[in-house]
XYZ file of C-alpha atoms in Angstrom:
558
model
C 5.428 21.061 21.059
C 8.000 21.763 23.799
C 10.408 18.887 25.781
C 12.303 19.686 28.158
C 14.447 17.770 30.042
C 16.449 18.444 33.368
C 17.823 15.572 36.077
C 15.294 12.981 36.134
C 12.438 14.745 35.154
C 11.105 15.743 31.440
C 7.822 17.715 30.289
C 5.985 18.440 27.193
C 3.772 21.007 26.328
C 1.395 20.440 23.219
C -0.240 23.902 21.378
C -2.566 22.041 18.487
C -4.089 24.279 16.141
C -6.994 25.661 18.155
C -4.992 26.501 20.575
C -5.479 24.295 23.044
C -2.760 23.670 25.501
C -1.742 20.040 27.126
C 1.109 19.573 30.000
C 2.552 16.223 30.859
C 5.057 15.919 33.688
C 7.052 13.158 34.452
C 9.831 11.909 36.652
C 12.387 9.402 36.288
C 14.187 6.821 38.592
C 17.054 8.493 37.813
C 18.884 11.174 36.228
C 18.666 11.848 32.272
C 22.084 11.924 30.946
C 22.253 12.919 27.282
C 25.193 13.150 24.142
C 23.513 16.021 21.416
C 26.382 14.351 19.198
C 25.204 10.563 19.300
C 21.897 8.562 19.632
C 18.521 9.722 18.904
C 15.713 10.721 20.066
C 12.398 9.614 19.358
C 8.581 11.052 19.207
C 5.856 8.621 18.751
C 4.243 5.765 19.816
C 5.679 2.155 20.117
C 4.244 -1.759 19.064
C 1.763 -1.411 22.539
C 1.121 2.247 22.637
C -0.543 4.829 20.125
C 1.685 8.006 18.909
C -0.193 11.395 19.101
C -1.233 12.571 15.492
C -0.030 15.887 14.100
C 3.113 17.094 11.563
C 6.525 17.878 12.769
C 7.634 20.414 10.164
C 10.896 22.077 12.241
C 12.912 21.259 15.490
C 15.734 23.388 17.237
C 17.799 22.009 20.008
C 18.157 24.129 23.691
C 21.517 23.342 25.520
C 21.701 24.540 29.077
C 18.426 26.176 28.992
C 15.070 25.044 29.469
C 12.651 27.320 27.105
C 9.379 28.480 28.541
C 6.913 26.278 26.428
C 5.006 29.480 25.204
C 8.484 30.339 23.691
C 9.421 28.511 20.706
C 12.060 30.276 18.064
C 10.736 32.419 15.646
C 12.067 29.980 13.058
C 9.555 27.420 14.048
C 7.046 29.810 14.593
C 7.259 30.974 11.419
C 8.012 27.790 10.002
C 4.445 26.566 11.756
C 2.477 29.300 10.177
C 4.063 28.707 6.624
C 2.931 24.762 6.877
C -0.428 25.956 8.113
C -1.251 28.061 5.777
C 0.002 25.910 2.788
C -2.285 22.845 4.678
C -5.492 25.847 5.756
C -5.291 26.319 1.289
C -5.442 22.685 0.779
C -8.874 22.660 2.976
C -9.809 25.719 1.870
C -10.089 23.955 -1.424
C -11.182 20.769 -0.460
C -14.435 22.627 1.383
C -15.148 24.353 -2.096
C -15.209 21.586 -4.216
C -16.884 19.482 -1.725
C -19.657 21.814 -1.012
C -20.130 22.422 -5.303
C -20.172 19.062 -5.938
C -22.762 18.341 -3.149
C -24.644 20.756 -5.016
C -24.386 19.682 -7.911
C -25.123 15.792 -7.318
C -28.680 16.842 -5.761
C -29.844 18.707 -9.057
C -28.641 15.414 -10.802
C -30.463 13.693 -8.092
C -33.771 16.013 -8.592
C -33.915 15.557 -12.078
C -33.496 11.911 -11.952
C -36.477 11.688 -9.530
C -38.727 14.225 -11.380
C -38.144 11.535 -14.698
C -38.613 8.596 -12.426
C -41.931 10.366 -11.350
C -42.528 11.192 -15.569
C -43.324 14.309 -14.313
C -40.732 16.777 -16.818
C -37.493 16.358 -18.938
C -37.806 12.675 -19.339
C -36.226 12.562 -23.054
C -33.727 15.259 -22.536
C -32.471 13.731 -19.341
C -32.040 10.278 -20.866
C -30.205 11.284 -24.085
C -28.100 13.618 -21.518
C -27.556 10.829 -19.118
C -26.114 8.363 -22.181
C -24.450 11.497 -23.701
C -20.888 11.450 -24.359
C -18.383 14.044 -24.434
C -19.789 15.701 -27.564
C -23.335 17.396 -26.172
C -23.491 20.142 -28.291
C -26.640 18.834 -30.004
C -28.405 16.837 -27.377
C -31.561 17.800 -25.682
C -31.192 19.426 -22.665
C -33.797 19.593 -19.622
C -34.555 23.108 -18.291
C -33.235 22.258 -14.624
C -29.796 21.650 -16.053
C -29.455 24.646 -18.961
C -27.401 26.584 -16.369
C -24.611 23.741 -15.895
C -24.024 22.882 -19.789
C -21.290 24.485 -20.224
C -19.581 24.087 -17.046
C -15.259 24.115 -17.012
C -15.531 20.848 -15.144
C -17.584 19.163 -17.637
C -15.911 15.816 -17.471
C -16.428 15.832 -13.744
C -19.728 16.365 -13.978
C -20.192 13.533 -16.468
C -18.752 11.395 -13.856
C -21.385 12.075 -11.096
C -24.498 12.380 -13.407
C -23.429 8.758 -14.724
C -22.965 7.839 -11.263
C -26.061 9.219 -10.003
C -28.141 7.803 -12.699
C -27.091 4.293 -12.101
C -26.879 4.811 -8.325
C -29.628 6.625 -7.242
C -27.798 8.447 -4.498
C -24.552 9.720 -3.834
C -22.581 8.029 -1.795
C -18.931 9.941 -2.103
C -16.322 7.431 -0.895
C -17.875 4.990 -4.196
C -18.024 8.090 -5.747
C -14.115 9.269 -5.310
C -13.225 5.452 -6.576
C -15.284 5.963 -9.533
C -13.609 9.304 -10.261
C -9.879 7.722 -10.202
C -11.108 5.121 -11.866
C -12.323 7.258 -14.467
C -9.083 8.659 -14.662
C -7.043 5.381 -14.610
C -9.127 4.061 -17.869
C -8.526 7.292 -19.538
C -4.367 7.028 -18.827
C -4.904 3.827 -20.419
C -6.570 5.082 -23.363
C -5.077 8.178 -24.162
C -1.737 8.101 -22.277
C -0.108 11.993 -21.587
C -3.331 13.875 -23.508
C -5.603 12.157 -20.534
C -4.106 14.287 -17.449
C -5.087 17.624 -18.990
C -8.342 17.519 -17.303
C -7.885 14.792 -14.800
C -7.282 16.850 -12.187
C -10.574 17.969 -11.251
C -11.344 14.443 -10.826
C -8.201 13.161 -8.651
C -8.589 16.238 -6.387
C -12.553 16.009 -6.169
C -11.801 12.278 -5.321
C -8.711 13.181 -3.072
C -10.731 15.776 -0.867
C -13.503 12.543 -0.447
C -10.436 10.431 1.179
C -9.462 8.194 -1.961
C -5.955 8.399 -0.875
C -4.815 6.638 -4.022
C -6.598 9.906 -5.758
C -4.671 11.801 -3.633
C -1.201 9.930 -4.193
C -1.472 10.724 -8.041
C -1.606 14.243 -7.251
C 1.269 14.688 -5.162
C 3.668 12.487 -7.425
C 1.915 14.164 -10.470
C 2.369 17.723 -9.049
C 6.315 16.730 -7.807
C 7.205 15.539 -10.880
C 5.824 18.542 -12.939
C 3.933 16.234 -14.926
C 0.671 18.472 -16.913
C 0.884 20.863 -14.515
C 3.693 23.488 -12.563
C 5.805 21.079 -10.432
C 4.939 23.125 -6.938
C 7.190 20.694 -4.084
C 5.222 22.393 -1.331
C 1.647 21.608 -2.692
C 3.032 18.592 -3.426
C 3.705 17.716 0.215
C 0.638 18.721 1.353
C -1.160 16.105 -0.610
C 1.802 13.784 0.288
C 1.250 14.366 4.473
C -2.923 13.871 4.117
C -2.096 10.717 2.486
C 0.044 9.679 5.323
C -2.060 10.900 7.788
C -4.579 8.269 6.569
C -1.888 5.570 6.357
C -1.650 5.358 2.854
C 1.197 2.559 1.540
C 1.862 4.770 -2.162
C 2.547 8.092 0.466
C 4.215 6.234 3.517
C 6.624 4.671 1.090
C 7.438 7.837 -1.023
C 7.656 10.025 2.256
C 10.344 7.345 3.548
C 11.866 7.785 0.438
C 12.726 11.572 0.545
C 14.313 11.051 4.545
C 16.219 8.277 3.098
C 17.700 10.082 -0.112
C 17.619 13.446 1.163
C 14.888 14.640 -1.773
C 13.111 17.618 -2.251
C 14.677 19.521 0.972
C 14.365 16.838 3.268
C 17.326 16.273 5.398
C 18.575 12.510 5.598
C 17.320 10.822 8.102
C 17.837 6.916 7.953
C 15.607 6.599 11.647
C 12.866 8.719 10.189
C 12.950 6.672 7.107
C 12.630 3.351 8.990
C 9.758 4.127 10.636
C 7.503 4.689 7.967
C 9.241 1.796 6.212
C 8.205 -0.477 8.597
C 5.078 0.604 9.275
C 4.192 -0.136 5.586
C 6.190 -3.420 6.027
C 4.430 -4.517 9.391
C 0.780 -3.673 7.279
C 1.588 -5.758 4.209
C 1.253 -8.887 6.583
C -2.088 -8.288 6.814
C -2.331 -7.493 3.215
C -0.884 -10.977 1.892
C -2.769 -12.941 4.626
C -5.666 -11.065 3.153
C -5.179 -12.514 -0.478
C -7.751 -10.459 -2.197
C -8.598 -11.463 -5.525
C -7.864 -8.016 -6.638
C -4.199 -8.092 -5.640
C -1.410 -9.342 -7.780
C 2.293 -10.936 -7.317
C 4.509 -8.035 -6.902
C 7.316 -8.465 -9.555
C 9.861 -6.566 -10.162
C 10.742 -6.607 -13.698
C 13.136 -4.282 -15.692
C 11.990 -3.800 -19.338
C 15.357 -4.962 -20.506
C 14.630 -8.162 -19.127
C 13.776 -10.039 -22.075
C 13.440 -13.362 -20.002
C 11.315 -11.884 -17.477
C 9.214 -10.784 -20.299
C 9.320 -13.052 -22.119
C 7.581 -15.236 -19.264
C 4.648 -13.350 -18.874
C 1.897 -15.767 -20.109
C -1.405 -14.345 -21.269
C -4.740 -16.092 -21.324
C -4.526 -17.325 -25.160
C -1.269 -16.907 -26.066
C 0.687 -19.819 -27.253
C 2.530 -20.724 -24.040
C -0.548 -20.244 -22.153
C -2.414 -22.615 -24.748
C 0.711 -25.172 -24.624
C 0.691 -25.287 -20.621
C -3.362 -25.792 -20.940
C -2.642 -28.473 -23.338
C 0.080 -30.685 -21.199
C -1.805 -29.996 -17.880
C -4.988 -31.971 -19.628
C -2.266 -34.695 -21.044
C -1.664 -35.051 -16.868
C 1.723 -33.202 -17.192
C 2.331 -32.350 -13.010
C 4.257 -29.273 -13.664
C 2.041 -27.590 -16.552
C -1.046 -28.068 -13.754
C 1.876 -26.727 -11.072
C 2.408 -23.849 -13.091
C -1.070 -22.650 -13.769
C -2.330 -23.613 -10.659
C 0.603 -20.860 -9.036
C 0.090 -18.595 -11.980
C -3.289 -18.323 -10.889
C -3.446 -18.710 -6.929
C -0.731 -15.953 -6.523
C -1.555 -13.654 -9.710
C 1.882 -13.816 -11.164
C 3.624 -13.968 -14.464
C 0.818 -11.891 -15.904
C -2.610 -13.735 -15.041
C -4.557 -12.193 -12.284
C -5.583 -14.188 -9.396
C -8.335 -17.087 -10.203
C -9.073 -19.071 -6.357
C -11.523 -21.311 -8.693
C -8.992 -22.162 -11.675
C -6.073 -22.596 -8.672
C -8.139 -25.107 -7.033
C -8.727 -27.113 -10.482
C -5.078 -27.288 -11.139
C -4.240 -28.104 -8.093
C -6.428 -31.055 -7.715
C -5.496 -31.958 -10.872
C -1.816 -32.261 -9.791
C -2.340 -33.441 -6.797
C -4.496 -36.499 -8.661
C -0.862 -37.611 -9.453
C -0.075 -37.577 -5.640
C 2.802 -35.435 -6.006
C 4.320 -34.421 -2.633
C 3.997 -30.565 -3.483
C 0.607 -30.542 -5.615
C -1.187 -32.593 -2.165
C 0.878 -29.761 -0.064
C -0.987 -26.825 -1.799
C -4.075 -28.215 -2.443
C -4.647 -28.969 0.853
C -3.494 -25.389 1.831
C -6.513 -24.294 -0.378
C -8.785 -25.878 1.632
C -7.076 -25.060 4.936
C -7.917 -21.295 3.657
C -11.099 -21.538 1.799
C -9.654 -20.338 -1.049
C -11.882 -21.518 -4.386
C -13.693 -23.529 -1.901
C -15.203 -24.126 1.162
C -12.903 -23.928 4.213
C -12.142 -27.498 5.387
C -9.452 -27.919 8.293
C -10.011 -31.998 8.278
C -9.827 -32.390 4.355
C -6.733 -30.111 4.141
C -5.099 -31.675 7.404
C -5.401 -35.297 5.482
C -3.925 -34.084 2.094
C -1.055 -31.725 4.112
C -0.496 -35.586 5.960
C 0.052 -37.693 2.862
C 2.416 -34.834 1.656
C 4.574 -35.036 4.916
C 4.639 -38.433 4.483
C 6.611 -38.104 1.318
C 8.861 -36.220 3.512
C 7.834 -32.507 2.026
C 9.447 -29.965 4.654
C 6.718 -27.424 3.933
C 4.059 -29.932 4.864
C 6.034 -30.651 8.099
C 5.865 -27.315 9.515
C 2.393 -26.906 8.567
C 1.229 -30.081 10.746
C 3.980 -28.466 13.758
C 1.507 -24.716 13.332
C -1.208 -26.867 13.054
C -0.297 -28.388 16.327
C 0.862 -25.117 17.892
C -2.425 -23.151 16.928
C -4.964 -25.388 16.801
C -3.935 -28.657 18.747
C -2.450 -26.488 21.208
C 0.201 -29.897 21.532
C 3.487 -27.817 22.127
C 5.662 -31.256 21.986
C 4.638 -31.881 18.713
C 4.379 -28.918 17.439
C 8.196 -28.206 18.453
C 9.007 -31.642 17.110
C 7.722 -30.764 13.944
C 8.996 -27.480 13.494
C 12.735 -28.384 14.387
C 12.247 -30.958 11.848
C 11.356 -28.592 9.241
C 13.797 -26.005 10.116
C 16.514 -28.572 9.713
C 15.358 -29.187 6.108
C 15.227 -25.878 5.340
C 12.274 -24.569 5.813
C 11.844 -20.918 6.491
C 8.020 -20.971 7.015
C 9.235 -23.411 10.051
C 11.856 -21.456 11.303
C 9.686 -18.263 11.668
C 6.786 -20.098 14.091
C 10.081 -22.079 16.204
C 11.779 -18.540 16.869
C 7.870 -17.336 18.309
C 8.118 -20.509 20.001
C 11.251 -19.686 22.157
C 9.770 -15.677 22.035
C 6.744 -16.417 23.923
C 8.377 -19.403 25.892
C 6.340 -22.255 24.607
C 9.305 -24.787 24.396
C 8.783 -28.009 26.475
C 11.245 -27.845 29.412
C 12.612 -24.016 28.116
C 12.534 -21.120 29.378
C 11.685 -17.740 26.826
C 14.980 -16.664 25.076
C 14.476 -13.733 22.776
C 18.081 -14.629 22.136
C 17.574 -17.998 20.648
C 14.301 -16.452 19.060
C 16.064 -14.216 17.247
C 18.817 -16.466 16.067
C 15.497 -18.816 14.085
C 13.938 -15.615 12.997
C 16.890 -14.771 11.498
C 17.235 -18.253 9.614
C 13.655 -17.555 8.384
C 14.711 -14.187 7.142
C 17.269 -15.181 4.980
C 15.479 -18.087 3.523
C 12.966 -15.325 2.543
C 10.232 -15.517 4.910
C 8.597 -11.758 5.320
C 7.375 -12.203 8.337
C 10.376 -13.424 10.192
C 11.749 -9.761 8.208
C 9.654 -8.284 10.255
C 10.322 -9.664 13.280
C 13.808 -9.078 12.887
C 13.597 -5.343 12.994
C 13.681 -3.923 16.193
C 16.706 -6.148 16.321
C 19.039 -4.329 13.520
C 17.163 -0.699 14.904
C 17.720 -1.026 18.065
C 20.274 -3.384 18.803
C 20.092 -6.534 20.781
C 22.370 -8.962 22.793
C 23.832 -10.586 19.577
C 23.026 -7.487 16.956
C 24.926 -4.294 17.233
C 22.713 -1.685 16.407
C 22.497 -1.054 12.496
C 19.872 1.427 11.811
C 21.141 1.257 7.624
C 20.712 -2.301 7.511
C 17.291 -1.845 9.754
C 15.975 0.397 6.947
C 17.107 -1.186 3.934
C 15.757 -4.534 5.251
C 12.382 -2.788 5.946
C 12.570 -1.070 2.748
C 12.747 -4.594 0.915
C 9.949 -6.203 3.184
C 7.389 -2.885 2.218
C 7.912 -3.534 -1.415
C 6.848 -6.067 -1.549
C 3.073 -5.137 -0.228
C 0.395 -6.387 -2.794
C -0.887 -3.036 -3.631
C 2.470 -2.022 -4.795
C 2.445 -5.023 -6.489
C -1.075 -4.020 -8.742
C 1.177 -1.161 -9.652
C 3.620 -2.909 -11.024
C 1.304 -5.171 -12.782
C -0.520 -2.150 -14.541
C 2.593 -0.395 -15.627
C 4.133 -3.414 -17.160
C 0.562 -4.795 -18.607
C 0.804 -1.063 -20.609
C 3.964 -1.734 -21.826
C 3.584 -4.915 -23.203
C 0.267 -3.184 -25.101
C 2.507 -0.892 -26.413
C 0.986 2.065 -24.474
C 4.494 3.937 -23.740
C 3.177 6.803 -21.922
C 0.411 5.016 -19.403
C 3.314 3.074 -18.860
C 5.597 6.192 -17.894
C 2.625 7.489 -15.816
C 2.584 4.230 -13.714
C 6.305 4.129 -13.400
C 6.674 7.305 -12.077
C 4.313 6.703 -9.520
C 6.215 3.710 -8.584
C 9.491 5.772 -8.916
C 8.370 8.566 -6.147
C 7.708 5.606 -4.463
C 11.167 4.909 -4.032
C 11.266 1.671 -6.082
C 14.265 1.381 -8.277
C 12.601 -0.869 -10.884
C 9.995 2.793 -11.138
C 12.901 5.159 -11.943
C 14.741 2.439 -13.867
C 11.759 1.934 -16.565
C 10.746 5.319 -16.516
C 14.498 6.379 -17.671
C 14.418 3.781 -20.167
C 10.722 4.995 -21.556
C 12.031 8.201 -22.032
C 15.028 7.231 -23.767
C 14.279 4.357 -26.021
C 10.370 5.443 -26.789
C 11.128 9.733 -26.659
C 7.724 9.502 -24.874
């Protein structure tokens, strides 16, 4: 890619790896008038338009001279090839495996439907089929003598096991099952299980599991049962970002931001993908999947913190069972959070939420009425019910909760489409402190919707920023392009920008799952699936990653 600039007029010229060439011309009002000292320049798309796809891997700056776009330096020329090649291996690779196990799958395919038909093999196929990894004595049918002793054996017991109880191969169930496979074995064996998980992760990489593909490149970077190779590292690293992968995006940021591994520091750089994670984990926590967790951040020095992880039987999970049923509001509080947001080590339970929440609520405590009525608002553990929720998120306000204040103003904003009370509420709210209300006021003033106002991104900005600080994500988010790229109140700060968008993508729930499974294998005493899962957090970026992972090695010599 070539952009020249000169007066008010700038071009690019796109070469993509066929070799097919695209022009764009453009002219300006005016004159382009540029300081190769200060500012920056950016290549991408924005919030309403798409950025083109591809890998910048070098850039050289022309003063004075506008280069022919067929005329790059040989540095980037070469620099090109090298990344091609390096990325032409990695497909190279990909294509063999894919096309073996393709192969492979349809003779365990054929020999399931030649037993289904009774027609050959049927013993021999079922003992091989429930087989574990010790064949040596089991009967083998004729159609598969020529694959018993294959290197990839465990592989392969992966897809006949997944063709025998699926019937057919579909490969993007098929590459979860593999690093599935591979995440029970870390758990059972620790170290010992990544001598042969490879073939599985980069079977299950090459069919898109990006997670799959994640463990490689943080696996191979780290040097971790296999040669630590940084540049077949990255190439797993820029796939997984190419598919918009949080684990990658956040541990690509990571290397711009620190300078790792050769990258130069680029704070800008490192804000974009920052935020792009950050602006995706809305979605994420509005999603609320049952398979997510509470994303905390725990040292494993933190005795208290550990101390306060409750697990279903343990004594402080059997004492908070026993007040709840002696009608004990907080016990039924607890558990009821504990389970609705996955948290202090139970995994989310919509159904059990719902019962502890009603249970509070029974009590007609101001908060307990507030969140079961959010419940039903949601559907969560129940049907959805706007009129139920509406009534219980009323008799809450009434007790003068903030949070069920600037639920009825968005419930007037959204729904009622009443702007007067739906201000009136919300500035209510936000005077009691609520951030949740302080977020929808500032989109309020941002999209002009105040009675008798006119839109202020200003004054916007100044209730976003309330919200932010009182912890709301969103408002984070909306915050952003404020600290990045300055505003009428905010200098430009692109560190703060970054930093603030760094804190905002942690705190995505898949992250979050991470966290949980690390921790959940140190409290089993499983020192080195923990270490696994904190160094995958640690390339991530996250300090609590490289914090534990130090203090595995040191205290536990694992």
């Amino acid at each position: 890619m070539v952009v020249s600039f000169q007066a008010n007029r700038y071009k690019i010229r796109l070469e993509d790896e066929n070799g097919i060439n695209y022009k764009m011309d453009h002219t300006l009002p005016q004159a382009i008038k540029f300081n190769h000292a200060e500012g920056f320049a950016a290549f991408g798309g924005t919030t309403t338009m798409p950025s083109m796809t591809g890998y910048i891997t070098y850039g050289k700056i022309y003063l004075r001279r506008v280069i022919r776009w067929d005329e790059p330096s040989q540095k980037a020329t070469d620099g090109r090839k090298h990344f091609m090649a390096a990325r032409e291996e990695l497909d190279n690779s990909c294509r063999s495996d894919t096309k073996e196990l393709l192969a492979l799958t349809r003779k365990y395919t054929a020999l399931l439907d030649r037993w289904k038909q009774k027609r050959s093999c049927a013993k021999g196929f079922i003992s091989y089929i429930h087989s574990t990894r010790d064949r040596s004595n089991n009967p083998v049918c004729r159609l598969y003598a020529d694959l018993k002793h294959h290197k990839l054996d465990r592989l392969h017991s992966v897809l006949k096991s997944h063709v025998a109880t699926s019937g057919f191969v579909d490969r993007y169930i098929l590459a979860g099952r593999l690093r599935q496979n591979v995440s029970q074995d870390i758990q059972e064996r620790g170290l010992a299980a990544l001598q042969d998980a490879f073939a599985l992760l980069r079977a299950a990489s090459c069919w898109n599991d990006t997670e799959a593909g994640y463990m490689l490149y943080a696996l191979t970077t780290a040097g971790i049962a296999t040669k630590r190779n940084i540049n077949k590292a990255n190439q797993y690293l820029y796939r997984g970002v190419m598919q918009g992968d949080r684990y990658s995006l956040m541990a690509l940021a990571n290397k711009y931001y620190y300078s790792l591994d050769g990258f130069p520091t680029d704070i800008e750089v490192a804000f974009g993908y920052f935020y792009y994670v950050a602006y995706m984990s809305q979605a994420d926590r509005d999603l609320h999947s049952s398979s997510h967790v509470s994303v905390e951040h725990i040292r494993l020095i933190d005795e208290a913190m550990l101390a306060a992880q409750v697990d279903e039987g343990s004594d402080w999970y059997m004492w908070l069972i026993h007040q709840a049923q002696r009608g004990v509001v907080n016990a039924s509080q607890d558990l009821a959070r504990f389970y609705y947001w996955g948290t202090n080590g139970l995994r989310r339970n919509m159904q059990a939420a719902l019962e502890y929440y009603k249970k509070a609520a029974q009590t007609k405590d101001p908060e307990a009425l507030y969140n079961y009525g959010i419940l039903h608002m949601k559907g969560h553990g129940t049907k959805k019910d706007l009129g139920k929720a509406m009534g219980y998120i009323a008799e809450s306000a009434a007790h003068g909760n903030p949070a069920a204040l600037a639920t009825i103003g968005w419930h007037a904003l959204i729904n009622e489409k009443n702007m007067t009370k739906a201000a009136a509420y919300l500035q209510k709210a936000t005077k009691m402190g609520n951030p949740e209300a302080a977020n929808n006021l500032g989109y309020m003033y941002d999209a002009g919707l105040i009675p008798g106002h006119p839109a202020s991104k200003v004054i916007a900005y100044h209730y976003y920023r309330i919200s932010a600080v009182g912890g709301n994500l969103d408002a984070g988010i909306n915050t952003l392009p404020c600290y990045m790229l300055g505003s009428p109140v905010e200098e430009r700060n692109p560190q703060l920008a970054a930093d603030w968008a760094r804190y905002v993508a942690e705190q995505t729930p898949s992250i979050g799952v991470q966290l949980r499974t690390a921790l959940d294998a140190f409290r089993s005493h499983n020192w080195e699936a923990s270490l696994i899962y904190y160094i995958l957090l640690a390339e991530m970026g996250l300090e609590v990653g490289n914090f534990n992972s130090a203090y595995l090695c040191e205290q536990h010599q694992v």
